PDB file of C-alpha atoms in Angstrom:
ATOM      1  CA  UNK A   1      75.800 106.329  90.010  1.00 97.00           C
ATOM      2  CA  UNK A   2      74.188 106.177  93.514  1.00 98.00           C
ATOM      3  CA  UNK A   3      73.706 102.961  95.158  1.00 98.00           C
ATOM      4  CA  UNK A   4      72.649 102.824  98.825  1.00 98.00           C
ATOM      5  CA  UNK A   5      72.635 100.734 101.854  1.00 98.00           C
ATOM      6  CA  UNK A   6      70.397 100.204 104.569  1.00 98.00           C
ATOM      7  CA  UNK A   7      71.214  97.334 107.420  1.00 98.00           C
ATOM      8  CA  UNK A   8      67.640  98.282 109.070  1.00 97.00           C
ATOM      9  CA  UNK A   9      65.245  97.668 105.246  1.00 97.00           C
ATOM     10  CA  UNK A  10      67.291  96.598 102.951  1.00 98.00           C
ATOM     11  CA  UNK A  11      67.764  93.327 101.508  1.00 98.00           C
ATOM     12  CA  UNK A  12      71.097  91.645  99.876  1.00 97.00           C
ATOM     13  CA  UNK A  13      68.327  90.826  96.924  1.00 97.00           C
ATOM     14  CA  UNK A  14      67.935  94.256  96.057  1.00 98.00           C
ATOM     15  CA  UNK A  15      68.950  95.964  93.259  1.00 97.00           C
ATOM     16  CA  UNK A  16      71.038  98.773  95.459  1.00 98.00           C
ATOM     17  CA  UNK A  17      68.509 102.019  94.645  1.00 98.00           C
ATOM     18  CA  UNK A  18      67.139 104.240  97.058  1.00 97.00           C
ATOM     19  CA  UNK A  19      63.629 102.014  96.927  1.00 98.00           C
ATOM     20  CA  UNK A  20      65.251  98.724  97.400  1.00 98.00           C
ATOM     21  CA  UNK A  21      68.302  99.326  98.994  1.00 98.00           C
ATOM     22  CA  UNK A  22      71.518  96.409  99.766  1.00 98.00           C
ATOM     23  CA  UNK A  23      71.482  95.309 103.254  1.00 98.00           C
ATOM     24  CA  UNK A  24      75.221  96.340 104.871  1.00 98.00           C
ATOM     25  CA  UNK A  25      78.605  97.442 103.224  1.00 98.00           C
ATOM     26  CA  UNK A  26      80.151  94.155 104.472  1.00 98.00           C
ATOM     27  CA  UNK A  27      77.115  92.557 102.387  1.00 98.00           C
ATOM     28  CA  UNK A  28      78.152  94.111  99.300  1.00 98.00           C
ATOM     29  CA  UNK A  29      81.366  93.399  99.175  1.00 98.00           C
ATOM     30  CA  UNK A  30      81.249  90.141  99.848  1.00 98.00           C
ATOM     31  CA  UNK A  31      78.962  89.205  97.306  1.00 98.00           C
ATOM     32  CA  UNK A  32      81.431  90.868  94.783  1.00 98.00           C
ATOM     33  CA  UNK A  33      79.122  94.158  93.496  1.00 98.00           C
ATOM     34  CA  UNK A  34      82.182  96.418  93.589  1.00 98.00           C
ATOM     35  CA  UNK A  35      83.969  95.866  90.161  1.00 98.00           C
ATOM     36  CA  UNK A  36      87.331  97.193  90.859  1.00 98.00           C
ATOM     37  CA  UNK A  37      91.464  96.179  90.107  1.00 98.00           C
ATOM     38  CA  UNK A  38      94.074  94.206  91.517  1.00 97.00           C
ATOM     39  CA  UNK A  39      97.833  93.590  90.984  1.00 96.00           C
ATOM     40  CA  UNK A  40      98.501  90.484  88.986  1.00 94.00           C
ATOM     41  CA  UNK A  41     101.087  87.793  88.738  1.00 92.00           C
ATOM     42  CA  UNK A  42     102.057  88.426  93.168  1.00 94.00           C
ATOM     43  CA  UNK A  43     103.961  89.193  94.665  1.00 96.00           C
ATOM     44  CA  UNK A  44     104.271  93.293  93.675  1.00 96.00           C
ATOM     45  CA  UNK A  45     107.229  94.046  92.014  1.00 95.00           C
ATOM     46  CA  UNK A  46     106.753  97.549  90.439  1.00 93.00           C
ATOM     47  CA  UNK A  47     105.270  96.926  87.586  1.00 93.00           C
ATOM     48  CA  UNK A  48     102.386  93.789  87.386  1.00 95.00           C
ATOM     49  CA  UNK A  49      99.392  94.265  85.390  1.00 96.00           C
ATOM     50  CA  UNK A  50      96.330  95.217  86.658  1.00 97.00           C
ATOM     51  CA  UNK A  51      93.481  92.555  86.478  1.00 97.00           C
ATOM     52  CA  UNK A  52      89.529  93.469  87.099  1.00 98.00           C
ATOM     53  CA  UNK A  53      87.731  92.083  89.629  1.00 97.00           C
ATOM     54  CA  UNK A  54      84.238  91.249  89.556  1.00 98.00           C
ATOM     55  CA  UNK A  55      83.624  92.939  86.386  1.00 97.00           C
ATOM     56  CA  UNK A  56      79.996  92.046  86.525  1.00 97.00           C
ATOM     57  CA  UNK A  57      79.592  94.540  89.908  1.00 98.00           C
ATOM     58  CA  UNK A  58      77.310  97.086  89.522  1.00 98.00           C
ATOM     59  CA  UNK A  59      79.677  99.629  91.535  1.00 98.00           C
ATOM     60  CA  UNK A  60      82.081 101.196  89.745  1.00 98.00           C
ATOM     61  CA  UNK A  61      85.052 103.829  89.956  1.00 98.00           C
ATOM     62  CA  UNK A  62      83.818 107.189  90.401  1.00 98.00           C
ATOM     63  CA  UNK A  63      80.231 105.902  92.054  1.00 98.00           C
ATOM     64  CA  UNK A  64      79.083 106.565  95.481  1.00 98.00           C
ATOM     65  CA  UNK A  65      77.462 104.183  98.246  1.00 98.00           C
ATOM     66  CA  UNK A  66      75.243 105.970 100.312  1.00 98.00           C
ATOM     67  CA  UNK A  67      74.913 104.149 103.632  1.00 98.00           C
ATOM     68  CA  UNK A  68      71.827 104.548 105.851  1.00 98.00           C
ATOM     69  CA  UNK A  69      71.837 104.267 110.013  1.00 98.00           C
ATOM     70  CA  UNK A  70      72.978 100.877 111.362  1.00 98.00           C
ATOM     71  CA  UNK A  71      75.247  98.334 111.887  1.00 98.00           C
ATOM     72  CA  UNK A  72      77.092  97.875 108.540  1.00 98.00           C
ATOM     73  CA  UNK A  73      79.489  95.348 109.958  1.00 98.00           C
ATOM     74  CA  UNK A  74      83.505  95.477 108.485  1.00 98.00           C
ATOM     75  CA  UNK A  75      85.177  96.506 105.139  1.00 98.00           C
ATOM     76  CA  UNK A  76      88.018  94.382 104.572  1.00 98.00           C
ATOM     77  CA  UNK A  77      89.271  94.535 100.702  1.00 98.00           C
ATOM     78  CA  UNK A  78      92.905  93.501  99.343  1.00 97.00           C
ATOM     79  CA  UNK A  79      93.348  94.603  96.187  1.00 97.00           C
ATOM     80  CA  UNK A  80      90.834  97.443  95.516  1.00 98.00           C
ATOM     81  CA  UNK A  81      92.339 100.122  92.741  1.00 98.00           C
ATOM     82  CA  UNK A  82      90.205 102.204  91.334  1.00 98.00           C
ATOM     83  CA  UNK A  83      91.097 104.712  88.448  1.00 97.00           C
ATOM     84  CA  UNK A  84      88.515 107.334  90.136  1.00 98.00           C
ATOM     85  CA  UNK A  85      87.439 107.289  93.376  1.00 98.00           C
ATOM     86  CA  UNK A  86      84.792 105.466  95.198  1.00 98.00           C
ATOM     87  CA  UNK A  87      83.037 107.047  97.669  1.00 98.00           C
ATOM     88  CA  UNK A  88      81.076 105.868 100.749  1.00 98.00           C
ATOM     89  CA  UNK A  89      79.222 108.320 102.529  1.00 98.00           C
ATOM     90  CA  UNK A  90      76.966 108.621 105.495  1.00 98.00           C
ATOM     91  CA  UNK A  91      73.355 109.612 103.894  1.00 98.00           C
ATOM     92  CA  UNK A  92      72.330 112.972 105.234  1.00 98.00           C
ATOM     93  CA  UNK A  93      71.242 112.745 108.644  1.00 97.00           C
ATOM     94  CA  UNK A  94      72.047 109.263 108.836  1.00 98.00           C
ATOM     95  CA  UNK A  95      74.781 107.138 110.960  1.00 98.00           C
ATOM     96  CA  UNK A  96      76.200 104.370 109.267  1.00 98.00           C
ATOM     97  CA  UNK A  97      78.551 102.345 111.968  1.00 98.00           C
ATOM     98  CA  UNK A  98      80.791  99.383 111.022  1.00 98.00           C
ATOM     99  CA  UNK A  99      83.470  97.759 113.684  1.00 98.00           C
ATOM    100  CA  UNK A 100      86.291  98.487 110.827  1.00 98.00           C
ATOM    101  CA  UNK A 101      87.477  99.547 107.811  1.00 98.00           C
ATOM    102  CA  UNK A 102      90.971  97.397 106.232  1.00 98.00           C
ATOM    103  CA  UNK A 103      92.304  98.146 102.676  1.00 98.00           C
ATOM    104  CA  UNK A 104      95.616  96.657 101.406  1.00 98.00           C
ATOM    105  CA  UNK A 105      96.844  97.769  97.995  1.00 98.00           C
ATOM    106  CA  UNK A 106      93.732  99.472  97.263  1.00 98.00           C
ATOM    107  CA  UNK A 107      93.652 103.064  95.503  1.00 98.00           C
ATOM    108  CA  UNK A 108      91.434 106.355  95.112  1.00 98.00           C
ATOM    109  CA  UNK A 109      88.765 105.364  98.074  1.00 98.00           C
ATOM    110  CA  UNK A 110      86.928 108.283  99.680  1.00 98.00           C
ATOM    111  CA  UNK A 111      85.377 107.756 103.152  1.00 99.00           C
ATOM    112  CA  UNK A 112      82.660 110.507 104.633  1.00 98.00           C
ATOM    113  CA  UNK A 113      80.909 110.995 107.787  1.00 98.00           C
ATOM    114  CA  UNK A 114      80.705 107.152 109.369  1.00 98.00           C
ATOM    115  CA  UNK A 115      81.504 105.811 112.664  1.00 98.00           C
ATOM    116  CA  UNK A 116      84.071 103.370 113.364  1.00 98.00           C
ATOM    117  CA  UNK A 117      84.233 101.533 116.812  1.00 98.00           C
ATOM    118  CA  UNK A 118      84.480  97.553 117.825  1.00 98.00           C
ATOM    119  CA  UNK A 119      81.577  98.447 120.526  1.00 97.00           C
ATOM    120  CA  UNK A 120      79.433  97.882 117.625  1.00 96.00           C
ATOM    121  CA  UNK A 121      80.214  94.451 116.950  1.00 97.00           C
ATOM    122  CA  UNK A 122      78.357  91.649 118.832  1.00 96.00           C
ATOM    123  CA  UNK A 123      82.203  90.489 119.808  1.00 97.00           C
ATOM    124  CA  UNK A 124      84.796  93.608 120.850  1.00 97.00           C
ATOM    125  CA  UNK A 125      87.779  93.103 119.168  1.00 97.00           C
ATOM    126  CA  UNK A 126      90.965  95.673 119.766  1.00 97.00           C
ATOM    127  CA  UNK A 127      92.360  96.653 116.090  1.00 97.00           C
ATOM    128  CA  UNK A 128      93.196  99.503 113.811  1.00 98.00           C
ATOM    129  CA  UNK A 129      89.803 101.168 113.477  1.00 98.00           C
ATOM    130  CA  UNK A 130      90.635 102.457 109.574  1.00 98.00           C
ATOM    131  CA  UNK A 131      93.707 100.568 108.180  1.00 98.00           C
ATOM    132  CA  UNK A 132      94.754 101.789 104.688  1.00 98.00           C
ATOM    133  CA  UNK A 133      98.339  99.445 104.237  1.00 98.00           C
ATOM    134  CA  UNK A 134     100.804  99.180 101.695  1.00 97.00           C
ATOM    135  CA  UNK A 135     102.245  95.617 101.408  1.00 96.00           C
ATOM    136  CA  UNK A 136     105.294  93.853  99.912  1.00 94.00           C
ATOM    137  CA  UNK A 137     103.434  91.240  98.483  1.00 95.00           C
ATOM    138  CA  UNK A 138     100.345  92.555  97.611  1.00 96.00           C
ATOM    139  CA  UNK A 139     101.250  96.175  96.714  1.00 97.00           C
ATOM    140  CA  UNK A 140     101.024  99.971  97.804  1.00 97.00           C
ATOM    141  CA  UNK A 141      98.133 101.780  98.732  1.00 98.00           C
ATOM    142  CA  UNK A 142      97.644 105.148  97.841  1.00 98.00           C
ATOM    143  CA  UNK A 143      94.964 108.201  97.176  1.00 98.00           C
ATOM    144  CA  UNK A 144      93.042 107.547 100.292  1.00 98.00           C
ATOM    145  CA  UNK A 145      90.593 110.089 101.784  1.00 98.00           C
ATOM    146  CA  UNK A 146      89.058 109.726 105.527  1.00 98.00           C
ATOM    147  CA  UNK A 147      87.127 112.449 106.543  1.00 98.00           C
ATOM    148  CA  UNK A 148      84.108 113.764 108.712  1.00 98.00           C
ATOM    149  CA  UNK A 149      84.341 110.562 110.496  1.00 98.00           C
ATOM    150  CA  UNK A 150      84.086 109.310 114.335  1.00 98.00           C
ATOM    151  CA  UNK A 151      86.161 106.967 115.437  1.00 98.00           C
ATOM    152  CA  UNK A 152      86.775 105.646 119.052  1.00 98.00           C
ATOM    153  CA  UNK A 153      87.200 102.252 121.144  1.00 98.00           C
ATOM    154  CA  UNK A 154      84.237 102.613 123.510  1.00 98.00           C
ATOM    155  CA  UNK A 155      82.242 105.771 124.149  1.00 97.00           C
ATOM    156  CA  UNK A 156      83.597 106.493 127.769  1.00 97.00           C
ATOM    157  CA  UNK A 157      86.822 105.425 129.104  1.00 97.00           C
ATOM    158  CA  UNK A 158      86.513 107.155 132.753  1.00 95.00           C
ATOM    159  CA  UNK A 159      86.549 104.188 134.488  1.00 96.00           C
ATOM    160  CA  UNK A 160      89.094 102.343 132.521  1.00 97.00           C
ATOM    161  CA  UNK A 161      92.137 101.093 134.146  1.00 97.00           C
ATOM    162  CA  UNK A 162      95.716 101.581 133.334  1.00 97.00           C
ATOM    163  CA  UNK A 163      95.857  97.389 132.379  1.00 97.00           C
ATOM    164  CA  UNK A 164      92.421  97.930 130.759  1.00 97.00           C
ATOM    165  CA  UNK A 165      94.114 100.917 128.310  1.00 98.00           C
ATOM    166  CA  UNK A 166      96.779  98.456 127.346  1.00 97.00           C
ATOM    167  CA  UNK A 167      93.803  95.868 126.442  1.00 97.00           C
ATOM    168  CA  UNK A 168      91.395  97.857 124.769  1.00 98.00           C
ATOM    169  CA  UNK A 169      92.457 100.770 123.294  1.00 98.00           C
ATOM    170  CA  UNK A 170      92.685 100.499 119.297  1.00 98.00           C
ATOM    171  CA  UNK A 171      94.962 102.618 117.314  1.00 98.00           C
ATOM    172  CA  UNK A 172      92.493 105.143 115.223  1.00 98.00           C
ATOM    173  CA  UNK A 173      93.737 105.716 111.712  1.00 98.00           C
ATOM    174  CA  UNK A 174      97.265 104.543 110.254  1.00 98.00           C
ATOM    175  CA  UNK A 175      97.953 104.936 106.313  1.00 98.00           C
ATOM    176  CA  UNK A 176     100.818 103.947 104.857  1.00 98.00           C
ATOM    177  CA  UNK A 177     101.382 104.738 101.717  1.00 98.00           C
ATOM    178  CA  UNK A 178     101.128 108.008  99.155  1.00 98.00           C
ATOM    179  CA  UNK A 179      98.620 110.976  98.434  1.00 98.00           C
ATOM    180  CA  UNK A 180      96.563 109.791 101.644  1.00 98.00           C
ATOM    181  CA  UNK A 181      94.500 112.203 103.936  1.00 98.00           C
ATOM    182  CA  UNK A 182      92.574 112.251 107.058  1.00 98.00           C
ATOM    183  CA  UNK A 183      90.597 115.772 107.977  1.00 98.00           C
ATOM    184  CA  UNK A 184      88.250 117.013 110.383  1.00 98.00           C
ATOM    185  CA  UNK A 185      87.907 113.221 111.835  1.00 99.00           C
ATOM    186  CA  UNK A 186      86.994 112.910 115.491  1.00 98.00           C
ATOM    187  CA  UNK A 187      89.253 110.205 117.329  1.00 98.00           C
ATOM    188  CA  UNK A 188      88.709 109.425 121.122  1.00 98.00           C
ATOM    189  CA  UNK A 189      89.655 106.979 123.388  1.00 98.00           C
ATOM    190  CA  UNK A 190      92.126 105.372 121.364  1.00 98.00           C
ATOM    191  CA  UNK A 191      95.894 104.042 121.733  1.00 98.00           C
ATOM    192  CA  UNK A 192      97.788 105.657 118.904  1.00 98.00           C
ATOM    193  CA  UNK A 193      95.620 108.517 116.971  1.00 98.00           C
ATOM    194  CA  UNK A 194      96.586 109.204 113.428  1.00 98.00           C
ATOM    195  CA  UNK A 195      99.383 107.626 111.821  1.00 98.00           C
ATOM    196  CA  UNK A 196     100.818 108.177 108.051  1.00 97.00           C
ATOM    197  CA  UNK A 197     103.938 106.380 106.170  1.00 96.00           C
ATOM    198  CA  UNK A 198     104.337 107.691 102.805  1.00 96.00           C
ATOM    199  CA  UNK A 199     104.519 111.397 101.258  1.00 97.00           C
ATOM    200  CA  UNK A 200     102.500 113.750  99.945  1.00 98.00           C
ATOM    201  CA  UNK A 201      99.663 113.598 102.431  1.00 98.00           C
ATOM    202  CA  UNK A 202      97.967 115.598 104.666  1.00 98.00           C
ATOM    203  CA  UNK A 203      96.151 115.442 108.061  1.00 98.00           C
ATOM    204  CA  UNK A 204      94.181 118.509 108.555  1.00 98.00           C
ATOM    205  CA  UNK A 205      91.403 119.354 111.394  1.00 98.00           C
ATOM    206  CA  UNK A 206      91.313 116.556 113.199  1.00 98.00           C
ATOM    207  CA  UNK A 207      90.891 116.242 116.912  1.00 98.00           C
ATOM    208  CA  UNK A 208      92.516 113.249 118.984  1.00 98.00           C
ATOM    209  CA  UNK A 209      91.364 113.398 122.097  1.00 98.00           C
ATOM    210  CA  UNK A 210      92.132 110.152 125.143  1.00 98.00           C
ATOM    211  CA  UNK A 211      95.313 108.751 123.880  1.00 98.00           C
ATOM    212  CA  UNK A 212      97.528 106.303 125.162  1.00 97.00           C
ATOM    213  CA  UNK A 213     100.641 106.225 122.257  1.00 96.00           C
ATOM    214  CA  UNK A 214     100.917 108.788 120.237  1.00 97.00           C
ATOM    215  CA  UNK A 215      98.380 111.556 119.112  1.00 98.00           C
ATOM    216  CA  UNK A 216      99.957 111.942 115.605  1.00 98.00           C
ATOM    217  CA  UNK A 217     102.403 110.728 113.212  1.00 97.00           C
ATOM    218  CA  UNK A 218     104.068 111.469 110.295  1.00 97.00           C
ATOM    219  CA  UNK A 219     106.989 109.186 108.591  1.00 95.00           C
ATOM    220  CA  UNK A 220     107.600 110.185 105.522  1.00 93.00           C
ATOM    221  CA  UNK A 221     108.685 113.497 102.896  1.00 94.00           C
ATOM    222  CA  UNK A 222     105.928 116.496 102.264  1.00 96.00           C
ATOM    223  CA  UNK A 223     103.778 115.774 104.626  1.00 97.00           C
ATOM    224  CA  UNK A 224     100.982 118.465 105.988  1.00 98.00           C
ATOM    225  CA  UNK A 225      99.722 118.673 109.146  1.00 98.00           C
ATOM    226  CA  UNK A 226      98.203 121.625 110.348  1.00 98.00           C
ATOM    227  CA  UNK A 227      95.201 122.527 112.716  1.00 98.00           C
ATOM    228  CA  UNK A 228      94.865 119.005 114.748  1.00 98.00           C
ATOM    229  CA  UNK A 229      94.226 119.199 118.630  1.00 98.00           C
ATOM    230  CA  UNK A 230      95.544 116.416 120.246  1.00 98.00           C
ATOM    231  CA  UNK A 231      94.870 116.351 123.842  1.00 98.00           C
ATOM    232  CA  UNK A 232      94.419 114.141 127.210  1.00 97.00           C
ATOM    233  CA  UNK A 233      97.420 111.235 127.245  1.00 97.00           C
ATOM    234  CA  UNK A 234      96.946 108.170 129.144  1.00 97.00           C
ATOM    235  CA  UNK A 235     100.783 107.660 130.486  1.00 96.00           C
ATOM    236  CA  UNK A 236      99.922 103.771 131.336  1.00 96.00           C
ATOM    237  CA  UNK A 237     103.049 102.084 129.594  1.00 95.00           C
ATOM    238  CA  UNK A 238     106.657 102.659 128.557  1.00 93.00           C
ATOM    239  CA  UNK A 239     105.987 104.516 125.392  1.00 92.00           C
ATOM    240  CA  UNK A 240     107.562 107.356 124.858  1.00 90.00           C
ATOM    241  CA  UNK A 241     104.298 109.124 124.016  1.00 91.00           C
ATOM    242  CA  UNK A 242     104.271 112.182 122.135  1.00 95.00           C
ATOM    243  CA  UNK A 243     101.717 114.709 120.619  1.00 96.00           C
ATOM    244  CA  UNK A 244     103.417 114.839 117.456  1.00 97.00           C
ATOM    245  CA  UNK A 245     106.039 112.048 116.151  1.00 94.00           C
ATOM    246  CA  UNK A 246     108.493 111.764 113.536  1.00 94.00           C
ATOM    247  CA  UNK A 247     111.677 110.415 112.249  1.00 90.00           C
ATOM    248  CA  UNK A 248     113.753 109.781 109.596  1.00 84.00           C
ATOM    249  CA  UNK A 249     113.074 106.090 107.498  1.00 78.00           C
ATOM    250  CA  UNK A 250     116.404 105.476 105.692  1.00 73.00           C
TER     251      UNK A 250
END
């Protein structure tokens, strides 16, 4: 199914269709319309049950939310499996912004064509623009897709200084966990660009371009990354900063 949002006509009332569209994605998941699963019995040992949450949501696994131009405020969703993916999209032609994106043990999400910065929010806040973690207690992450998306800390960072770098500058995208990609993603003016603990996943087409940390990283076994340009480091701390980092974890 289709469901679609729209922060500029839409109303948390609404019945989510394309004539009477939900107000922002922040709405809709806080009012609980996105029936999906969580680890029971926490903390995660390997092998809880999986409970469902909000079963009376109308969105569910393998349905798409269609968001329409404006603010859409944050995502934020612990415990968010899905047996097929969910997908949020930009609608065509349209530029759906929200401040940030968080998922802990959350599975088989598929992000398209949105912009990501704090400069939308009516408070900047420095953070990890699109945050898909794996957590002891709560559980792993995996099967995570973020693609065809901007993401950057302000739009111009010419007259920043080097103390205003170490301030402002959010890290862009950092997945930990398995099966996750990022490709053809735009992320400027950031402190660390794309960042990836776990195996199997790939970061493909990408550009990460004003960086302060490092452009990308990869920690973990089978990991592709191929045809990223990473350019223009901001050398205003003691990080070793690198275009491309890795290392051995145990």
């Amino acid at each position: 199914a289709l469901f679609y949002i729209d922060p500029i006509n839409g109303n948390a009332s609404n019945d989510g269709t394309a004539e009477h569209p939900w107000r922002t994605l922040e709405q809709v998941a806080a009012d609980g319309l996105i029936e999906t699963q969580g680890y029971d019995n926490l903390p995660y040992t390997g092998d809880n049950p999986l409970v469902v949450k909000n079963p009376q949501g109308p969105v569910k696994a393998g349905d798409t939310l269609v968001l329409l131009s404006g603010y859409h405020g944050a995502l934020e969703l612990s415990g968010a499996i899905n047996d097929t993916p969910i997908i949020v999209q930009a609608a065509a032609g349209h530029t759906p912004t929200l401040s940030h994106i968080s998922l802990v043990a959350a599975c088989n999400w598929h992000f398209v064509g949105l912009t990501i910065t704090p400069s939308a929010a009516a408070t900047y806040e420095k953070q990890t623009l699109f945050n898909a973690a794996s957590h002891s207690w709560h559980g792993p992450s995996s099967q995570i897709t973020i693609e065809d998306c901007q993401l950057y800390s302000v739009t111009d960072t010419s007259a920043w200084s080097a103390d205003e770098w170490n301030a402002l500058a959010c890290n862009a995208i950092a997945m930990s966990g398995d099966q996750m990609t990022a490709q053809n993603n735009t992320c400027r003016n950031v402190n660390f660009g794309i960042s990836i603990n776990g195996d199997f996943g790939v970061v493909a087409h990408n550009t990460v371009e004003n960086f302060a940390g490092d452009g990308l990283r990869g920690l973990g076994n089978d990991l592709l990354f191929e045809y990223n340009l990473v350019k223009n480091c901001y050398d205003v701390n003691d990080n070793h900063d690198d275009g491309f980092q890795s290392w051995a974890i145990n």
